[in-house]
mmCIF file of C-alpha atoms and ligand atoms in Angstrom:
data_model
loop_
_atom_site.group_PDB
_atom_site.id
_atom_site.type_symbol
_atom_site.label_atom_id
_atom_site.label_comp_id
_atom_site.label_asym_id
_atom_site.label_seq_id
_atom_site.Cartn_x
_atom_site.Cartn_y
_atom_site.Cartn_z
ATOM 1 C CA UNK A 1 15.109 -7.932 7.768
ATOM 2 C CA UNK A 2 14.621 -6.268 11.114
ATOM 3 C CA UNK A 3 10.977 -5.695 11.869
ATOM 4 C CA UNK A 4 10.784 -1.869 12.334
ATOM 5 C CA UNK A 5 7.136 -2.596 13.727
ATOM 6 C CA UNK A 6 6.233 -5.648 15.814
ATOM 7 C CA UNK A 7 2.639 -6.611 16.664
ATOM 8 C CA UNK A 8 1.405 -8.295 19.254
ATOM 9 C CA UNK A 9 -1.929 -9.387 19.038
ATOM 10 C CA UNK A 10 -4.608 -11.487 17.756
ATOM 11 C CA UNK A 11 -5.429 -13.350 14.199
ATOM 12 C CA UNK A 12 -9.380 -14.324 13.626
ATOM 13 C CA UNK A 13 -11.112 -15.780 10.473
ATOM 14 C CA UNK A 14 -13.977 -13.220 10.078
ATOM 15 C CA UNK A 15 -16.977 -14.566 9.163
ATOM 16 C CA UNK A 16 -18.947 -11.847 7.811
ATOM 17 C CA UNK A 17 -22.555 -11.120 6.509
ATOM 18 C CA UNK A 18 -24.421 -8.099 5.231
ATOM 19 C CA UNK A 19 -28.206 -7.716 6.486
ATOM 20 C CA UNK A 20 -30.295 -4.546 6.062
ATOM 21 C CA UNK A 21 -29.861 -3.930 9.490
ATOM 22 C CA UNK A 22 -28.582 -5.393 13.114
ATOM 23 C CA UNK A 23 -30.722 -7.800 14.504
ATOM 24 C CA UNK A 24 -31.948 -6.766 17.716
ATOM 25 C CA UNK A 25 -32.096 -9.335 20.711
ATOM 26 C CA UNK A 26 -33.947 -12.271 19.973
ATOM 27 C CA UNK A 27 -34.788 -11.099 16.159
ATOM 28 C CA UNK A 28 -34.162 -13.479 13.221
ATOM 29 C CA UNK A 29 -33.054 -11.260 9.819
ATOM 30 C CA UNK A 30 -31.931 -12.000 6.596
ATOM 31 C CA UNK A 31 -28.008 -11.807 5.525
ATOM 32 C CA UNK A 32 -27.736 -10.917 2.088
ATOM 33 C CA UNK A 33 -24.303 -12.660 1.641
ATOM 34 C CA UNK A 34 -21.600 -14.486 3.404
ATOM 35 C CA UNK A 35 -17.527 -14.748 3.399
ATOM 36 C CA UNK A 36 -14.646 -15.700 5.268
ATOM 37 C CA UNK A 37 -12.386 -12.644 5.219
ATOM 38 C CA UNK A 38 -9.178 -12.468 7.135
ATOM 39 C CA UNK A 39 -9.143 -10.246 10.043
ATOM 40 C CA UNK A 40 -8.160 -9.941 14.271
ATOM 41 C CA UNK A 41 -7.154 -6.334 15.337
ATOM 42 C CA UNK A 42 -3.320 -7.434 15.601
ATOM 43 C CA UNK A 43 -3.544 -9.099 12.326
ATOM 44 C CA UNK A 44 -4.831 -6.192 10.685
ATOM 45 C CA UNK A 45 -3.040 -3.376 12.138
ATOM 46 C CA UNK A 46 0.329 -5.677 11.318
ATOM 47 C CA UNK A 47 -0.987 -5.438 7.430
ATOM 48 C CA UNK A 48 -2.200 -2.072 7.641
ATOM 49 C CA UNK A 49 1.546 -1.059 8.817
ATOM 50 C CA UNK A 50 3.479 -3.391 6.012
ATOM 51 C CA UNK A 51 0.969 -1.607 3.227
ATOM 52 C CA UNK A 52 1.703 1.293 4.253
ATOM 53 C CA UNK A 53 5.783 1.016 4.711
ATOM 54 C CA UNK A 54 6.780 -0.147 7.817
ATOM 55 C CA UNK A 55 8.730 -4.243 8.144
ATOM 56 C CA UNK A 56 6.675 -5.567 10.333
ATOM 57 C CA UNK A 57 6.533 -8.592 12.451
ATOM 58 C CA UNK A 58 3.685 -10.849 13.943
ATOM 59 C CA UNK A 59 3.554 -12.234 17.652
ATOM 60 C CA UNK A 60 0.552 -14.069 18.073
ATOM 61 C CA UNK A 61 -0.971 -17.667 17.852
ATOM 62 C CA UNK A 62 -3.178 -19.486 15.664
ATOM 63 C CA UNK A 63 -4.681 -22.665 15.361
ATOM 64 C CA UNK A 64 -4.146 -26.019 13.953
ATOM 65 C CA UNK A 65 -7.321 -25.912 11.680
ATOM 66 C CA UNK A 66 -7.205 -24.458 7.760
ATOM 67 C CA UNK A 67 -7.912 -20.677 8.805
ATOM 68 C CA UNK A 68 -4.578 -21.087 11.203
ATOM 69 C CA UNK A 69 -2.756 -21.966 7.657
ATOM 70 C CA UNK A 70 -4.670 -18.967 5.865
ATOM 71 C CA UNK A 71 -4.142 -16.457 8.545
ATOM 72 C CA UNK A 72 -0.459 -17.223 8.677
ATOM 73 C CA UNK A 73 -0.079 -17.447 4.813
ATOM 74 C CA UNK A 74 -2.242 -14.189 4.421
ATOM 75 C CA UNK A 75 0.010 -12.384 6.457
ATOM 76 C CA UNK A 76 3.526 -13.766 4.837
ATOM 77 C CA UNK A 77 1.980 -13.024 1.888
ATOM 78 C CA UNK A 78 2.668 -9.170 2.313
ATOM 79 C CA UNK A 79 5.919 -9.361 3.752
ATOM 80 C CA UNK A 80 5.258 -10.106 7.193
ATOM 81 C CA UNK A 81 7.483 -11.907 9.528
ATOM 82 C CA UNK A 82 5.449 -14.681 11.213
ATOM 83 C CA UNK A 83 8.332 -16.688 12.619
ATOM 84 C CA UNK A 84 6.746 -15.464 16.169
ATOM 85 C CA UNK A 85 3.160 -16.484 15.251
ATOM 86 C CA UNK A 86 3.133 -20.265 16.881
ATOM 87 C CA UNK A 87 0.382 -22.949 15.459
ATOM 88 C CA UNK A 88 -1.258 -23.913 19.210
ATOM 89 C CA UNK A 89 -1.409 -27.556 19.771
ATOM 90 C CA UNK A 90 -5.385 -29.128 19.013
ATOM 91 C CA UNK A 91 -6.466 -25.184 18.958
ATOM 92 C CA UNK A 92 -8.719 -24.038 16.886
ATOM 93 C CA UNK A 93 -8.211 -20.628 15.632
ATOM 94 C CA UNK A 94 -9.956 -17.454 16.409
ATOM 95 C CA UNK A 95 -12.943 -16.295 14.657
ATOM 96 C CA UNK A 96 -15.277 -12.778 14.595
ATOM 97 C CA UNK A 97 -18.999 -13.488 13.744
ATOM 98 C CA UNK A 98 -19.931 -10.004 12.096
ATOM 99 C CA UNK A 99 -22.374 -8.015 11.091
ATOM 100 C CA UNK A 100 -22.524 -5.407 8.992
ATOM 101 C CA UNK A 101 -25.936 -3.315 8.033
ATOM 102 C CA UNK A 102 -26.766 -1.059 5.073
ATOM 103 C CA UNK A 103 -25.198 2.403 7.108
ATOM 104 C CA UNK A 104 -21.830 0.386 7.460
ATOM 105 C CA UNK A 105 -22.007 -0.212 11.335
ATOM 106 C CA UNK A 106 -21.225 -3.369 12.627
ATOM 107 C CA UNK A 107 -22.035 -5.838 15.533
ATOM 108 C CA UNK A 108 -18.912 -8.543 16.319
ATOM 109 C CA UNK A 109 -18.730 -11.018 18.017
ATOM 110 C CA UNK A 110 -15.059 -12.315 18.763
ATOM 111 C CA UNK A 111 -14.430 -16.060 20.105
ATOM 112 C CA UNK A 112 -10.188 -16.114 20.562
ATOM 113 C CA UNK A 113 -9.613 -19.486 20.619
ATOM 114 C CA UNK A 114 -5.845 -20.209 19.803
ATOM 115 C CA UNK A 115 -5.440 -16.060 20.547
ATOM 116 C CA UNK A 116 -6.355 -16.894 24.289
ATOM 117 C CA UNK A 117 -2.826 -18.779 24.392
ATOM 118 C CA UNK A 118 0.175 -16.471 23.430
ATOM 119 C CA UNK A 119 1.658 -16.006 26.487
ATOM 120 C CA UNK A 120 4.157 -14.088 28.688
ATOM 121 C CA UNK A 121 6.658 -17.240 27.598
ATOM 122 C CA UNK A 122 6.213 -16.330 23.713
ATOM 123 C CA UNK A 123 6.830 -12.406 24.241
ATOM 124 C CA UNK A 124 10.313 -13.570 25.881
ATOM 125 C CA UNK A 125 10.670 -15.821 22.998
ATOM 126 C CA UNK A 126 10.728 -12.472 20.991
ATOM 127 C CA UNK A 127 13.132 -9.986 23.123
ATOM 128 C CA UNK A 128 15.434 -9.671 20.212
ATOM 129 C CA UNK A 129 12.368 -8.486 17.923
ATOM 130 C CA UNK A 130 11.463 -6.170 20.496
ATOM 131 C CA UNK A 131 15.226 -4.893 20.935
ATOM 132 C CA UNK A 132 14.949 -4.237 17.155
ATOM 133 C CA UNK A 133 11.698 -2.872 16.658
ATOM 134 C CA UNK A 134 10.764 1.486 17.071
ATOM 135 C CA UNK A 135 6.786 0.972 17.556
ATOM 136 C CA UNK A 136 5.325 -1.745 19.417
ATOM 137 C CA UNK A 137 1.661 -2.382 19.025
ATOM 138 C CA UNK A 138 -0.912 -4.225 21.782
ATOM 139 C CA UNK A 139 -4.527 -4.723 21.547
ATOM 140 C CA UNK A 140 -6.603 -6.452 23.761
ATOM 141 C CA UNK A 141 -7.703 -9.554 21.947
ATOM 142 C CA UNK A 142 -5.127 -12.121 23.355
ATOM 143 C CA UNK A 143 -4.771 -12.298 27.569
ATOM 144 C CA UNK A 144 -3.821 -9.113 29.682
ATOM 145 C CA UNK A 145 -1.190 -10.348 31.190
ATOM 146 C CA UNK A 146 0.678 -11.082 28.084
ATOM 147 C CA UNK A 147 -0.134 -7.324 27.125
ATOM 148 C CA UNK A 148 0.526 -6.362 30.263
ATOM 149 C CA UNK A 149 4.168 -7.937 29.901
ATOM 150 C CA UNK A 150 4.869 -6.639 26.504
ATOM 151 C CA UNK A 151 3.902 -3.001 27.859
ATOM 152 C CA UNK A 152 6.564 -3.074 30.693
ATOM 153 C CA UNK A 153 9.373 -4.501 28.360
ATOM 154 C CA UNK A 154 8.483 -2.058 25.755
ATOM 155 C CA UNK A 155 8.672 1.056 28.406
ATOM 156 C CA UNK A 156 12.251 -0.846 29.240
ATOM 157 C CA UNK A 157 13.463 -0.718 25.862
ATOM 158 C CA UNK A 158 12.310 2.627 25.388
ATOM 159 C CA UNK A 159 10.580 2.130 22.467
ATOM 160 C CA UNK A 160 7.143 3.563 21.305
ATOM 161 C CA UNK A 161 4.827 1.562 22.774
ATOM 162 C CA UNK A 162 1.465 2.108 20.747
ATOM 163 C CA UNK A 163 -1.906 0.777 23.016
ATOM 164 C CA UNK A 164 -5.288 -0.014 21.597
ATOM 165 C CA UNK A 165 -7.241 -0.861 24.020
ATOM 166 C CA UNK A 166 -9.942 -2.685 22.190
ATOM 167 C CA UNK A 167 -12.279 -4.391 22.762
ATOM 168 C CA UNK A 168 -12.431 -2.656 26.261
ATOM 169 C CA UNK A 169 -15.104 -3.308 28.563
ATOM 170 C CA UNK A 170 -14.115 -2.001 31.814
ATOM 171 C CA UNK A 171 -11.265 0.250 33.194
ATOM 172 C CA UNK A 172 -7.498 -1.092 32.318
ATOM 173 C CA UNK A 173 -4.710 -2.095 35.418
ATOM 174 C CA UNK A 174 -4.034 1.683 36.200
ATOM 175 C CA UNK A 175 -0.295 0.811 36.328
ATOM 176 C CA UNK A 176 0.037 0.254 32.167
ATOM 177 C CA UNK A 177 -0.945 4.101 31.615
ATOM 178 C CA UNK A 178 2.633 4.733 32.689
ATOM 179 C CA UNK A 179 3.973 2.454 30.101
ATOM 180 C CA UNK A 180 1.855 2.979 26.694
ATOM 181 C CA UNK A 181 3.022 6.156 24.761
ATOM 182 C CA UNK A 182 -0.267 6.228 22.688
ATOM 183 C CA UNK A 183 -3.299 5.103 23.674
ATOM 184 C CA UNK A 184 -5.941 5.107 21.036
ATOM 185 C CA UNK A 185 -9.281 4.118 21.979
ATOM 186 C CA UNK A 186 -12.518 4.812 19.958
ATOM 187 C CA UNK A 187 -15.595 5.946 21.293
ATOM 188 C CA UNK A 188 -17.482 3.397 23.147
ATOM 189 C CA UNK A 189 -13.489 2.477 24.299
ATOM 190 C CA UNK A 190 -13.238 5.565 25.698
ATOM 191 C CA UNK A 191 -16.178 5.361 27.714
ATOM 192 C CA UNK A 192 -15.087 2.009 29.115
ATOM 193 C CA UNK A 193 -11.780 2.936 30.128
ATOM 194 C CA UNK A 194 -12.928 6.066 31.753
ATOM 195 C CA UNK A 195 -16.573 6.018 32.782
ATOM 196 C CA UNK A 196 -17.350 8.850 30.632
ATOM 197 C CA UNK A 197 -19.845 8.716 28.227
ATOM 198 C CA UNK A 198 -18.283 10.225 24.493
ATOM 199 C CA UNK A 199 -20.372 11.356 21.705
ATOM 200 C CA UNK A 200 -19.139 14.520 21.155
ATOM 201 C CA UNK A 201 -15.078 16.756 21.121
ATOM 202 C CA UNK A 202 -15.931 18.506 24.277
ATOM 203 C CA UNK A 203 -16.805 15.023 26.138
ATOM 204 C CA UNK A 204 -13.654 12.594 24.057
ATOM 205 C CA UNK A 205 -11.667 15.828 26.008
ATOM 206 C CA UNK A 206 -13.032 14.847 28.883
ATOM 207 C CA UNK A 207 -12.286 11.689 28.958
ATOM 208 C CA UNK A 208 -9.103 11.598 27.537
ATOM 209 C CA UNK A 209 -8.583 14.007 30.961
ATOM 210 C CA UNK A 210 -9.322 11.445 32.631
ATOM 211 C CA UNK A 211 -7.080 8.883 31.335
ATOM 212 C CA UNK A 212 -4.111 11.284 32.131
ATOM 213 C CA UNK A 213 -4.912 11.773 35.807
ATOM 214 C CA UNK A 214 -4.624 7.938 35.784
ATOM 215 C CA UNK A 215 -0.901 8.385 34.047
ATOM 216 C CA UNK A 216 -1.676 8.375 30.331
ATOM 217 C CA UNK A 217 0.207 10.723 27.836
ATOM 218 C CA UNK A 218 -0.446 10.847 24.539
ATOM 219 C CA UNK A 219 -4.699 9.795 23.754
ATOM 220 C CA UNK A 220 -6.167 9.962 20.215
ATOM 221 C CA UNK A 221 -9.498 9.466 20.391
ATOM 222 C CA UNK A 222 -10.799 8.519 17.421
ATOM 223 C CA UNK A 223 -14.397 9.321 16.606
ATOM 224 C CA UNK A 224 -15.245 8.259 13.098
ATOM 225 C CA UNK A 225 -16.442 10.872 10.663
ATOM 226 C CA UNK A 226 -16.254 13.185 13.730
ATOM 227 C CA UNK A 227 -12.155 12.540 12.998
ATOM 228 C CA UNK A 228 -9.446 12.443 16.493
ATOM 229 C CA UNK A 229 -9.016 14.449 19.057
ATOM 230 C CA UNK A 230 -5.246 14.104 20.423
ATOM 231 C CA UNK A 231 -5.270 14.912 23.941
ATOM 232 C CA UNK A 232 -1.731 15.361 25.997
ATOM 233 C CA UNK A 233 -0.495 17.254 28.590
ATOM 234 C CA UNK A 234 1.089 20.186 26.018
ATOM 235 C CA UNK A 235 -1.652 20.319 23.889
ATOM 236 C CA UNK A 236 -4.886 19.218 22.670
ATOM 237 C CA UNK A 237 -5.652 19.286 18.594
ATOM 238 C CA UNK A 238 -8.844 18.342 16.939
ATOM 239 C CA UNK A 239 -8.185 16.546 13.137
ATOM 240 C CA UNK A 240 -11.152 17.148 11.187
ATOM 241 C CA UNK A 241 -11.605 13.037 9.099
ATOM 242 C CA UNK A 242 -11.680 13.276 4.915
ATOM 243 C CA UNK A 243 -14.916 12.783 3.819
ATOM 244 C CA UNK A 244 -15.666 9.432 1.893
ATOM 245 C CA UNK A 245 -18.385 7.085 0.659
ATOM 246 C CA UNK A 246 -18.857 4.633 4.118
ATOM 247 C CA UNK A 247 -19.497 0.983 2.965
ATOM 248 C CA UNK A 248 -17.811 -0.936 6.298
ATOM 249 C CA UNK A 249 -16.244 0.262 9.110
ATOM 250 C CA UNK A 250 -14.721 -3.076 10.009
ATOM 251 C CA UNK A 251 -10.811 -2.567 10.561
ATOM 252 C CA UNK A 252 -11.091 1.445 10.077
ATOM 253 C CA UNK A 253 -9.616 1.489 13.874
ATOM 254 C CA UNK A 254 -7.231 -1.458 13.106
ATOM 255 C CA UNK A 255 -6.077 0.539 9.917
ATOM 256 C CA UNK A 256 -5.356 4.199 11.760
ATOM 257 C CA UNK A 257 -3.363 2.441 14.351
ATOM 258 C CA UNK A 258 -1.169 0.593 12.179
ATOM 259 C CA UNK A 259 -0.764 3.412 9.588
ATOM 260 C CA UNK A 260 -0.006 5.799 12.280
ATOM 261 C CA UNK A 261 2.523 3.300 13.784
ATOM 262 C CA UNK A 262 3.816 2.490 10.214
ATOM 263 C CA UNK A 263 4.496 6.927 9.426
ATOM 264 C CA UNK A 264 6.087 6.926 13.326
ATOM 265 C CA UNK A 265 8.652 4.208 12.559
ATOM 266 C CA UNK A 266 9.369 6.085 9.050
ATOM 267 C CA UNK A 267 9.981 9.023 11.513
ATOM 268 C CA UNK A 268 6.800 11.477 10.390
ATOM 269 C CA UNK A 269 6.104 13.602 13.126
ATOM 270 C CA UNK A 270 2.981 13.314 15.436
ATOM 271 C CA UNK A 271 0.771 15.552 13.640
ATOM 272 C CA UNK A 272 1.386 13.873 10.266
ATOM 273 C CA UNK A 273 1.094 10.682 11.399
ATOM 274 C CA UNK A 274 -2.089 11.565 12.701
ATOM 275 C CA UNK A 275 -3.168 12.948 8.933
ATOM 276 C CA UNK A 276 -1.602 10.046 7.179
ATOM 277 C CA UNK A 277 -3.267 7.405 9.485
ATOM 278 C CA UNK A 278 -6.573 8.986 9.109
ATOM 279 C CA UNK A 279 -6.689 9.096 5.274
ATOM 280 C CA UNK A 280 -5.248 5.017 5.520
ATOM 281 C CA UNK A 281 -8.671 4.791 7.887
ATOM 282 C CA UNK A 282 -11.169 6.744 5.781
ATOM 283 C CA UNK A 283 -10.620 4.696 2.184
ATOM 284 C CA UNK A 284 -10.472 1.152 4.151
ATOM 285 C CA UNK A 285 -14.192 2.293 5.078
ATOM 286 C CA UNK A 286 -14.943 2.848 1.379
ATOM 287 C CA UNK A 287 -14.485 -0.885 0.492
ATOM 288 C CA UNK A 288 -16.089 -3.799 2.793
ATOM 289 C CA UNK A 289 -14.260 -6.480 4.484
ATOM 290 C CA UNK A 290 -11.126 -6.316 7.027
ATOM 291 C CA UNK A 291 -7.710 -6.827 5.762
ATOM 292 C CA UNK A 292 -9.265 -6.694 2.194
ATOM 293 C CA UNK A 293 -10.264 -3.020 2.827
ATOM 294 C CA UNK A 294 -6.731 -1.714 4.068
ATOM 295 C CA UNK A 295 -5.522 0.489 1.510
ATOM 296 C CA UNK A 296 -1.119 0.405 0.397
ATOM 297 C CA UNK A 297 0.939 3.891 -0.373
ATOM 298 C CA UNK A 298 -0.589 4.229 -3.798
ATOM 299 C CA UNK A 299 -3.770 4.422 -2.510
ATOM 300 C CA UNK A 300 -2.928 7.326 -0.155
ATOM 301 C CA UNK A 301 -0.599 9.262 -3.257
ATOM 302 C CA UNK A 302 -4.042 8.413 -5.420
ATOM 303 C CA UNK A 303 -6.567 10.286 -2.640
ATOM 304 C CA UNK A 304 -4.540 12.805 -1.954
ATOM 305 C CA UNK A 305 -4.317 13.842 -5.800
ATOM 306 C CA UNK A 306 -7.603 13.248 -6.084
HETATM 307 O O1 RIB B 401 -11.366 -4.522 14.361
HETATM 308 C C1 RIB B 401 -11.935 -5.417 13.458
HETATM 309 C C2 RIB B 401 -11.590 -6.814 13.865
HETATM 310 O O2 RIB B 401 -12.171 -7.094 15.122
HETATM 311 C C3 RIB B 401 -12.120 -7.887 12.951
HETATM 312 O O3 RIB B 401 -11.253 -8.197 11.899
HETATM 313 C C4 RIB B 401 -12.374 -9.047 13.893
HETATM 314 O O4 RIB B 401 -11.548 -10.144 13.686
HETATM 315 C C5 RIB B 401 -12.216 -8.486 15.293
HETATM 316 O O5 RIB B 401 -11.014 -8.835 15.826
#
């Protein structure tokens, strides 16, 4: 089936532990337990989308080691087409040392490994996909230049191209803002792309401002339990986040973007998609873990009855 949603982005083995709190630098603490859960921001925005409706369809690479074999068979396993994820030659595949404390905040630590190889070769490997797809998703996990490329053809297919620029830790090429028809950053995001410092509605509107001078149309910020601000040039619209239990934000970002890309390609309108995404983002933060914590459809019908 045609992919409705392709993803282009990274797969990591997360290997996780809970400790009362974040070590600070140079501190030795405790864990109280350790797993390897199945994560990387493409990875689990592809599986938040295919939970939550859309056919989706992986670009990325993985390794030659046992978690290149899980990641693959973790994403086939719901529904995903991986014919565009390639096993890298001797690679070992990516991995995210995290932390999470008691208050569900986490520290990670990403090392790409195979994720540092997909390449501007593999995204023209994949036109047809792209021809096919609505909603194209980036992060920033695998090389900027490969992003970079899959931005421009996006923008020439005239599809929605979806942009999360994360991790970010400086400004991005000025020329993609052009090219990306959302750009959702979180916080600490938007403060690297833009220099300004968010922690608050009146300053994610500031620097969502920003980002638009630079070219930039649509911006959700999203801010946690604060919820999104959606910044464009017609309007801007604050959605207030449901209220839940936190346990682990891991993948909360991962699961808005690909449940808002998932209720675009099912042709919801902005606004809704917004809604819908958040709700998919509030429950995976009342269960721990990354792709483990992504919630499907029922979930949603369940909360919202609730
Ligand atoms: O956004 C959460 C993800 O970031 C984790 O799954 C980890 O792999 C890192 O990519």
């Amino acid at each position: 089936m045609q992919a409705n949603v392709v993803v282009v982005g990274s797969l990591n083995m997360d290997l996780v532990t809970r400790a009362e709190r974040l070590p600070r630098p140079g501190e030795t603490v405790f864990g109280q337990a350790f797993g390897t859960v199945h994560g990387g921001k493409g990875a689990n925005q592809a599986v938040a989308a295919a939970r939550l409706g859309a056919s989706v369809a992986m670009v990325g690479c993985v390794g030659t080691d046992a978690y290149g074999v899980q990641l693959r068979e973790g994403l086939e396993a719901e529904g995903i087409d991986c014919q565009a994820v390639r096993t890298v030659a001797q690679g070992a595949s990516g991995v995210a040392l995290i932390v999470v404390d008691t208050d569900s905040q986490n520290t990670i630590v990403v090392v790409p490994g195979a994720n540092g190889c997909l390449d501007a070769q593999d995204i023209m490997t994949v036109d047809g996909m792209l021809q096919g797809a609505k909603v194209i998703i980036c992060q920033l996990e695998v090389p900027m230049d490969t992003v970079g490329h899959v931005l421009k053809r996006g923008r020439e297919l005239d599809k929605i191209v979806v942009l999360n620029p994360a991790p970010a830790s400086g400004p991005l090429p000025v020329q993609w803002y052009a090219l990306v028809d959302y750009l959702i950053p979180n916080e600490s995001e938007a403060l690297a792309l833009s220099g300004v410092p968010v922690d608050s509605l009146e300053s994610a509107e500031l620097a969502a401002r920003s980002l638009m001078a630079l070219g930039a149309s649509n911006i959700i910020v999203t801010l946690g339990s604060q919820g999104a601000l959606l910044v464009s040039a017609q309007r801007v619209v604050h959605f207030a986040a449901p209220k839940v239990e936190a346990v682990d934000a891991t993948a909360a970002g991962d699961t808005f973007v690909g449940a808002f890309s998932a209720a675009l390609a099912a042709g919801k309108g902005e606004d809704d998609a917004i809604r819908f995404a958040q709700t998919a983002a509030a429950l995976s933060v009342t269960r721990a873990g990354a792709q483990p914590s992504i919630p499907g459809l029922q979930d949603i019908k369940d909360f919202a009855s609730s």
